[in-house]
CSV table of C-alpha atoms in Angstrom, one decimal:
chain,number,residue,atom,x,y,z
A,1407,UNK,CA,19.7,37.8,36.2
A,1408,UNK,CA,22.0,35.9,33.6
A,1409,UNK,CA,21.4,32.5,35.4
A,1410,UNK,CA,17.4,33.6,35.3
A,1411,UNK,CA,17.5,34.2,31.7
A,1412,UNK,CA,18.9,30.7,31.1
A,1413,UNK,CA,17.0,28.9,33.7
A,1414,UNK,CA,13.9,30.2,32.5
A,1415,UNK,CA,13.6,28.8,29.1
A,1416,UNK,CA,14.4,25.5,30.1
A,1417,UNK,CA,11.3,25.5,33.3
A,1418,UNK,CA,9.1,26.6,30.4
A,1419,UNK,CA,10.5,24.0,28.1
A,1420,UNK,CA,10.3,21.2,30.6
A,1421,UNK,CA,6.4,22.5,31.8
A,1422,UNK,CA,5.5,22.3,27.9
A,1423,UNK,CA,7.0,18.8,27.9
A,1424,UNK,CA,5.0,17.7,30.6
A,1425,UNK,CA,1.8,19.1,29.4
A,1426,UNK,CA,2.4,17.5,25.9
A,1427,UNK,CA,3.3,14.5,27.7
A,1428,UNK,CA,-0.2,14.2,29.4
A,1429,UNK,CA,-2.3,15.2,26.2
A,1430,UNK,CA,-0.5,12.2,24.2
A,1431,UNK,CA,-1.1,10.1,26.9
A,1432,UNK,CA,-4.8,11.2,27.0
A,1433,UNK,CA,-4.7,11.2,23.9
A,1434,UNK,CA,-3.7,7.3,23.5
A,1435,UNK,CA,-5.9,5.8,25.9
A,1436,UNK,CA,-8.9,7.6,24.6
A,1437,UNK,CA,-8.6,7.4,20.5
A,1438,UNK,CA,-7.0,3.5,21.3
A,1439,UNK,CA,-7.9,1.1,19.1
A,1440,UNK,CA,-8.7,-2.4,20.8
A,1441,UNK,CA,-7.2,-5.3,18.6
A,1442,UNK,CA,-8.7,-8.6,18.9
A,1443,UNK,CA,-7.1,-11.0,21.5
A,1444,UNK,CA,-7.1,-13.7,18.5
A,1445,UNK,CA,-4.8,-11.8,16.3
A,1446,UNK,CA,-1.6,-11.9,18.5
A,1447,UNK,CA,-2.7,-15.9,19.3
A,1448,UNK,CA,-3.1,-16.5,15.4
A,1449,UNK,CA,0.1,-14.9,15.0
A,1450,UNK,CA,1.9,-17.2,18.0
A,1451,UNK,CA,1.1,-20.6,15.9
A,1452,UNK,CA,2.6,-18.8,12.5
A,1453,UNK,CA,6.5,-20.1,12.0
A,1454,UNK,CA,7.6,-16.1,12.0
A,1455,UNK,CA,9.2,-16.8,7.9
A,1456,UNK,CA,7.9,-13.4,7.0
A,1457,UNK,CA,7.9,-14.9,3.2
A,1458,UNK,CA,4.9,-12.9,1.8
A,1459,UNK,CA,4.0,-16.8,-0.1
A,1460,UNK,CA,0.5,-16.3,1.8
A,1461,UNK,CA,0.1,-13.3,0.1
A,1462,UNK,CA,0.0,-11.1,2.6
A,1463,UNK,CA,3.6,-8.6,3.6
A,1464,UNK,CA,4.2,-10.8,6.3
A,1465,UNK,CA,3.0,-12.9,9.6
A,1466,UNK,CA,1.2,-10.2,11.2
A,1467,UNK,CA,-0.9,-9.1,8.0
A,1468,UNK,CA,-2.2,-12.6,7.5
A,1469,UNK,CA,-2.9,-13.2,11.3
A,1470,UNK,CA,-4.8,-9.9,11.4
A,1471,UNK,CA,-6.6,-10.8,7.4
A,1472,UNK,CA,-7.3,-14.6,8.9
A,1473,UNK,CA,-9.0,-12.8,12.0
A,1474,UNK,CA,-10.8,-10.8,9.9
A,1475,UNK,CA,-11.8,-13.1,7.7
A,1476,UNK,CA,-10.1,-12.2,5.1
A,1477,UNK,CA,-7.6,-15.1,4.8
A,1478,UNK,CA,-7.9,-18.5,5.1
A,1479,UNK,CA,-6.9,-20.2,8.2
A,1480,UNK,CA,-4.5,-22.7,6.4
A,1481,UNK,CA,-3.5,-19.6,4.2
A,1482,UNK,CA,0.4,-20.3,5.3
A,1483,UNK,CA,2.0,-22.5,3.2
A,1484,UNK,CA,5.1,-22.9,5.5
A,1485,UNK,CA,3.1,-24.0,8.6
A,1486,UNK,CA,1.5,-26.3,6.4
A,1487,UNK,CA,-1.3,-28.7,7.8
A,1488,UNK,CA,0.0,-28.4,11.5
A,1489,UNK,CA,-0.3,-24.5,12.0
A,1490,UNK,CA,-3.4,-24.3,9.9
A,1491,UNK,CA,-5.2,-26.9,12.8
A,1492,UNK,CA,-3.7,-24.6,15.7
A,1493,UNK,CA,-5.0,-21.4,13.6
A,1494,UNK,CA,-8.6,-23.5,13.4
A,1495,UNK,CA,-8.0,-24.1,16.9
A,1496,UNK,CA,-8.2,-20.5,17.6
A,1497,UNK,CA,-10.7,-19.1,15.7
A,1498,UNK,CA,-12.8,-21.8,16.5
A,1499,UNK,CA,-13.3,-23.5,13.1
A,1500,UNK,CA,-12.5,-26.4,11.0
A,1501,UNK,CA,-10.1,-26.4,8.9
A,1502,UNK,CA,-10.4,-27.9,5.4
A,1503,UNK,CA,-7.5,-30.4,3.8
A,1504,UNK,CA,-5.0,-29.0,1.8
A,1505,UNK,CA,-3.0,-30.5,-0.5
A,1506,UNK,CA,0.4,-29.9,0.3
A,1507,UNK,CA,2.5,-28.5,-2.4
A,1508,UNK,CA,6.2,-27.9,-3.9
A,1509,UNK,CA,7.5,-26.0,-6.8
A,1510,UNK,CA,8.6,-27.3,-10.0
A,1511,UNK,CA,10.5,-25.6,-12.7
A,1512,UNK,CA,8.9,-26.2,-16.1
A,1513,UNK,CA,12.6,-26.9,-18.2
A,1514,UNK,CA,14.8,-29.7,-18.6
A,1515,UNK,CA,16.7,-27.8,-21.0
A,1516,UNK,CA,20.2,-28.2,-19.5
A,1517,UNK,CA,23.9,-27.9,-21.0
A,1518,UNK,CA,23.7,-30.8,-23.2
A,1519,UNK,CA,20.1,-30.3,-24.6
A,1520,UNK,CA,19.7,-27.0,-25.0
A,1521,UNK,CA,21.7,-25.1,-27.8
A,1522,UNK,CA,22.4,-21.6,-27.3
A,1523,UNK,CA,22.5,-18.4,-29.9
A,1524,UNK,CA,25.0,-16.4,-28.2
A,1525,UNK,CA,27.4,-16.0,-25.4
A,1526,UNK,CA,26.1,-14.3,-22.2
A,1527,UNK,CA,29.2,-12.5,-20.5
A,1528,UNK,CA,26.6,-9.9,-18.6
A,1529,UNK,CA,25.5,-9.9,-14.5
A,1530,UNK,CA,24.2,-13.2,-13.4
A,1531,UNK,CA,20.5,-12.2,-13.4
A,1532,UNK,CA,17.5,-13.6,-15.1
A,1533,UNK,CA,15.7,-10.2,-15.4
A,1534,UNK,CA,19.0,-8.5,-17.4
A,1535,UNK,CA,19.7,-11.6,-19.3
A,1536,UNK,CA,15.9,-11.7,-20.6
A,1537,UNK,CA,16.0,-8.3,-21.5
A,1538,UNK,CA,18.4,-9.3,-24.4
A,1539,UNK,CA,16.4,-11.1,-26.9
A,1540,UNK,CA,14.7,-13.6,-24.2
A,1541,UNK,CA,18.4,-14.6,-23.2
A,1542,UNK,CA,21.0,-16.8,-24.7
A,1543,UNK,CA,19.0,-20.0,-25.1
A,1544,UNK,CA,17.4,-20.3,-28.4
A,1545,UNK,CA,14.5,-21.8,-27.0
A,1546,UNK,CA,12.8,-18.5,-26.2
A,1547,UNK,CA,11.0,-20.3,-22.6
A,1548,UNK,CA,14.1,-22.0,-21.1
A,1549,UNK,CA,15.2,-21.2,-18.0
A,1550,UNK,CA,18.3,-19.1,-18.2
A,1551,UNK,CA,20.4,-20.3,-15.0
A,1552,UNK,CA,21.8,-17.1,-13.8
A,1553,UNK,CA,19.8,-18.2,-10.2
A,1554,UNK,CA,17.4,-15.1,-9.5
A,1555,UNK,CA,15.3,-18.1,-8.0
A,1556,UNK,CA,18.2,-19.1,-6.1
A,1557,UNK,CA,18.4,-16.0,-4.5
A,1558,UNK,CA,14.9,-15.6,-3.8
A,1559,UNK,CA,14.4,-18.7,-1.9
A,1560,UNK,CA,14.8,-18.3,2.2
A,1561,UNK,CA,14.8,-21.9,2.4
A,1562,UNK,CA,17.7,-23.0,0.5
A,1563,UNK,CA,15.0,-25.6,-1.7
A,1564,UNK,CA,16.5,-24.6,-4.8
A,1565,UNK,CA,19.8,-24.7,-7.1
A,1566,UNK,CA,21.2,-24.2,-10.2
A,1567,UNK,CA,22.1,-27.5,-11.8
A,1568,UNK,CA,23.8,-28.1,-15.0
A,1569,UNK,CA,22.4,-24.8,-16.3
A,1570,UNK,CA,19.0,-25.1,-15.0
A,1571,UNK,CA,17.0,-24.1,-11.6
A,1572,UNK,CA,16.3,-27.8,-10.0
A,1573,UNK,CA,13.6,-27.6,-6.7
A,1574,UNK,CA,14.5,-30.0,-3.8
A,1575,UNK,CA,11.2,-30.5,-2.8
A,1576,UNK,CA,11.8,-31.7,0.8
A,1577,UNK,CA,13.1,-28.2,1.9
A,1578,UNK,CA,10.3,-26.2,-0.2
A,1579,UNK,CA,7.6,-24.8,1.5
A,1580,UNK,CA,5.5,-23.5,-1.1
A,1581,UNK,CA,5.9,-19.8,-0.5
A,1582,UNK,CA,6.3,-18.5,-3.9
A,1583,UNK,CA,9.1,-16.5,-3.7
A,1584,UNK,CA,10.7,-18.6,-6.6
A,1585,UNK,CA,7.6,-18.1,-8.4
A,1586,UNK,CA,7.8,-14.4,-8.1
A,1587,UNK,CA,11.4,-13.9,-9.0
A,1588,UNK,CA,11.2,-16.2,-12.4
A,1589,UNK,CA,11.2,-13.7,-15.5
A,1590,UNK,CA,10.5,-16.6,-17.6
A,1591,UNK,CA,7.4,-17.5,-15.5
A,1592,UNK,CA,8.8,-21.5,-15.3
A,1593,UNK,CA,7.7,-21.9,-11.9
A,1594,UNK,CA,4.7,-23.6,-10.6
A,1595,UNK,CA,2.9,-25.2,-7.9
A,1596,UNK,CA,1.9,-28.9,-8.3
A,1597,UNK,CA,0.9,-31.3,-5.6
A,1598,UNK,CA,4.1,-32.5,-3.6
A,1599,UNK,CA,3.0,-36.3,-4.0
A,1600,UNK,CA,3.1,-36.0,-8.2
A,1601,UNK,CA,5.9,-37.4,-10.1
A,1602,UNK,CA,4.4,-37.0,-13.7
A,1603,UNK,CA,5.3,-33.5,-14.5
A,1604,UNK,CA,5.9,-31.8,-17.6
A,1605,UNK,CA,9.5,-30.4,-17.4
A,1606,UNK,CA,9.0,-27.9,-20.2
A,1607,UNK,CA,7.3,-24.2,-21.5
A,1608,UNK,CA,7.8,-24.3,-24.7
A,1609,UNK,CA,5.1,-23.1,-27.6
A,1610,UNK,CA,7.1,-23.4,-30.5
A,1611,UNK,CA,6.2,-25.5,-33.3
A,1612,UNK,CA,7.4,-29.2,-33.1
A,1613,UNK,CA,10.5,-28.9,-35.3
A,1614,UNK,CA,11.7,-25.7,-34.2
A,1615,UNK,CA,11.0,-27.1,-30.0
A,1616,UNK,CA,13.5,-30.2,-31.0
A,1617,UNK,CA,15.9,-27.9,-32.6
A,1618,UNK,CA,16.5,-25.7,-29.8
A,1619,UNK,CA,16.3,-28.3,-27.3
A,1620,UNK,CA,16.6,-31.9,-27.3
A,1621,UNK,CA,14.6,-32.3,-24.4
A,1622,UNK,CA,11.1,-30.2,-25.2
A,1623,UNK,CA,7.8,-31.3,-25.6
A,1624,UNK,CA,7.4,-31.6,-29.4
A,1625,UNK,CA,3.5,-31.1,-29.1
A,1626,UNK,CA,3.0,-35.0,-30.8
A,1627,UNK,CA,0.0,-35.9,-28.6
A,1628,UNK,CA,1.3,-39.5,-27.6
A,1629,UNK,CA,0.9,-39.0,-23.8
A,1630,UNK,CA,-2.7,-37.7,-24.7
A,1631,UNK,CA,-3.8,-40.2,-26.9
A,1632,UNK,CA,-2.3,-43.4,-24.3
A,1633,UNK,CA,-3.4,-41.7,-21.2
A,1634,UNK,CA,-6.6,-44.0,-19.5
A,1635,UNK,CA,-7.4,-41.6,-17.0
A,1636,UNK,CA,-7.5,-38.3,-19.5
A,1637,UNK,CA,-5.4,-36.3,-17.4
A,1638,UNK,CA,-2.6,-34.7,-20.5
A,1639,UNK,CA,-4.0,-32.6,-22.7
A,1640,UNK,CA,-2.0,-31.0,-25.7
A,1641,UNK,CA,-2.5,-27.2,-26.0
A,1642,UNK,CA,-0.6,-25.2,-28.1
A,1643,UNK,CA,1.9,-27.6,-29.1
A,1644,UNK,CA,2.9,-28.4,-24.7
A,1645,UNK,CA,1.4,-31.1,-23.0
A,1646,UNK,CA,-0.3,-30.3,-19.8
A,1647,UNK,CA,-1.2,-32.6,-16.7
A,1648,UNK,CA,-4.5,-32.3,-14.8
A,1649,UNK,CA,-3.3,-33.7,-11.5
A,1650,UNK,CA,-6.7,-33.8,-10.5
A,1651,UNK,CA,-7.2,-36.9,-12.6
A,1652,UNK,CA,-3.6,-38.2,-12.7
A,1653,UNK,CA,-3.4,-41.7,-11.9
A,1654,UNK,CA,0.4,-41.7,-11.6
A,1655,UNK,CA,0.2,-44.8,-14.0
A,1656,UNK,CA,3.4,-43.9,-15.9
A,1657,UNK,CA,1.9,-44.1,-19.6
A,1658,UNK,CA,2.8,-41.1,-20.5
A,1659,UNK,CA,6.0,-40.9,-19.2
A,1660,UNK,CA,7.0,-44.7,-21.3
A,1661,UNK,CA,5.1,-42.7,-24.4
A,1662,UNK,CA,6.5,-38.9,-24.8
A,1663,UNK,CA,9.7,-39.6,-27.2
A,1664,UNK,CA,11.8,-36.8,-25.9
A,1665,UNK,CA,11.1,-37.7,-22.1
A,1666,UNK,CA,10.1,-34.0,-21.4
A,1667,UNK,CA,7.3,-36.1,-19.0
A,1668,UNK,CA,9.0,-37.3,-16.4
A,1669,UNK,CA,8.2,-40.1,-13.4
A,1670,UNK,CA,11.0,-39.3,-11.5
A,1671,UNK,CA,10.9,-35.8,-10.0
């Protein structure tokens, strides 16, 4: 009787475990949901970074959104041109030229240029340091060093130098992640092939930019005025380049007095 009273729970346990078994099982096959063949090919040609720069949380969402349509099929800036013909490839399309593309960090404002209106002695983060009066710089837009860019990059493509995030464009890949982690928002995307960048944020009026930072744009409208293919404009005291029309002609560069246009990035 004892062994009975123990052997009996565990029959009916095991029978309920094989009955539950079978009805998941049904259950599986017949509510399956049949994913298109294309989305686990798409997602062979991605490079597996899992960076979220496409947009999407990772290389499964954007093989399953480029399937769907939702999503271009050059829409991973790591792959670049190469993955986004293999993708074509797949989904039977063409796929369109992209420009390829690197980040840039919109200050020059290093140790020696830029003065400082206090002493930071907090964490090394961008976010905190922000959070106290837009950081130690007195230029309010200046990147602040502590490296949350750094930090954010998977692909090594970018240090602090002499107080200021610096992108090695050969190792970027575009992603964004830089982009993203940038309290400041001194990050961009400009075409890989540019050298004439503006390597400043700054707003402030002219006097007040050279003040805090002998290497801002001081707003004086000499790159605009010289420039024969109309590509800098002057907005709100910051010079910006339309790389769509720049000629790489160096004008601008020889013309801006405090050489926050650079050639040679």
């Amino acid at each position: 009787m004892e062994i009975m009273s123990i052997l009996l729970p565990v029959i009916v346990l095991g029978v309920l475990a094989v009955i539950f078994g079978a009805v998941l099982g049904f259950a599986g096959i017949k509510f399956k949901v049949e994913q298109d063949e294309r989305v686990s090919l798409v997602r062979e040609c991605l490079p597996g970074a899992n960076c979220g720069g496409c947009g999407f949380a990772g290389c499964d969402a954007l093989a399953s959104a480029i399937v769907e349509g939702t999503a271009p099929v050059n829409g991973c800036p790591v792959g670049g041109a190469a993955v986004a013909e293999k993708v074509a490839g797949v989904m039977g399309v063409k796929t369109e030229a992209s420009v390829k593309k690197t980040a840039f960090v919109m200050c020059n404002g290093n140790c020696e240029a830029a003065k400082d209106k206090y002493v930071y002695f907090g964490a090394p983060n961008c976010g905190l340091e922000n959070a106290l009066a837009g950081g130690k710089k007195l230029c309010s837009y200046g990147c602040l060093g502590d490296g949350n860019c750094v930090k954010a990059c998977a692909f090594d493509a970018i240090h602090i130098v002499n107080g200021v995030a610096v992108v090695d464009k050969e190792k970027c890949v575009a992603c964004g992640a830089c982009i993203k982690a940038c309290p400041k928002n001194l990050i961009e995307l400009v075409p890989y092939d540019s050298k004439v960048r503006v390597a400043c944020s700054s707003h402030d009026m002219p006097k007040a930019a050279k003040d805090n930072c002998a290497n801002a744009c001081i707003g004086c409208k000499l790159c605009e005025k010289n420039c024969p293919s109309e590509a800098v404009k002057v907005d709100n005291f910051l010079a910006k380049v339309d790389y769509s029309k720049c000629t790489q002609c160096g004008v601008c560069t020889e013309k801006c007095p405090t050489k926050a246009i650079s050639g040679n990035h």
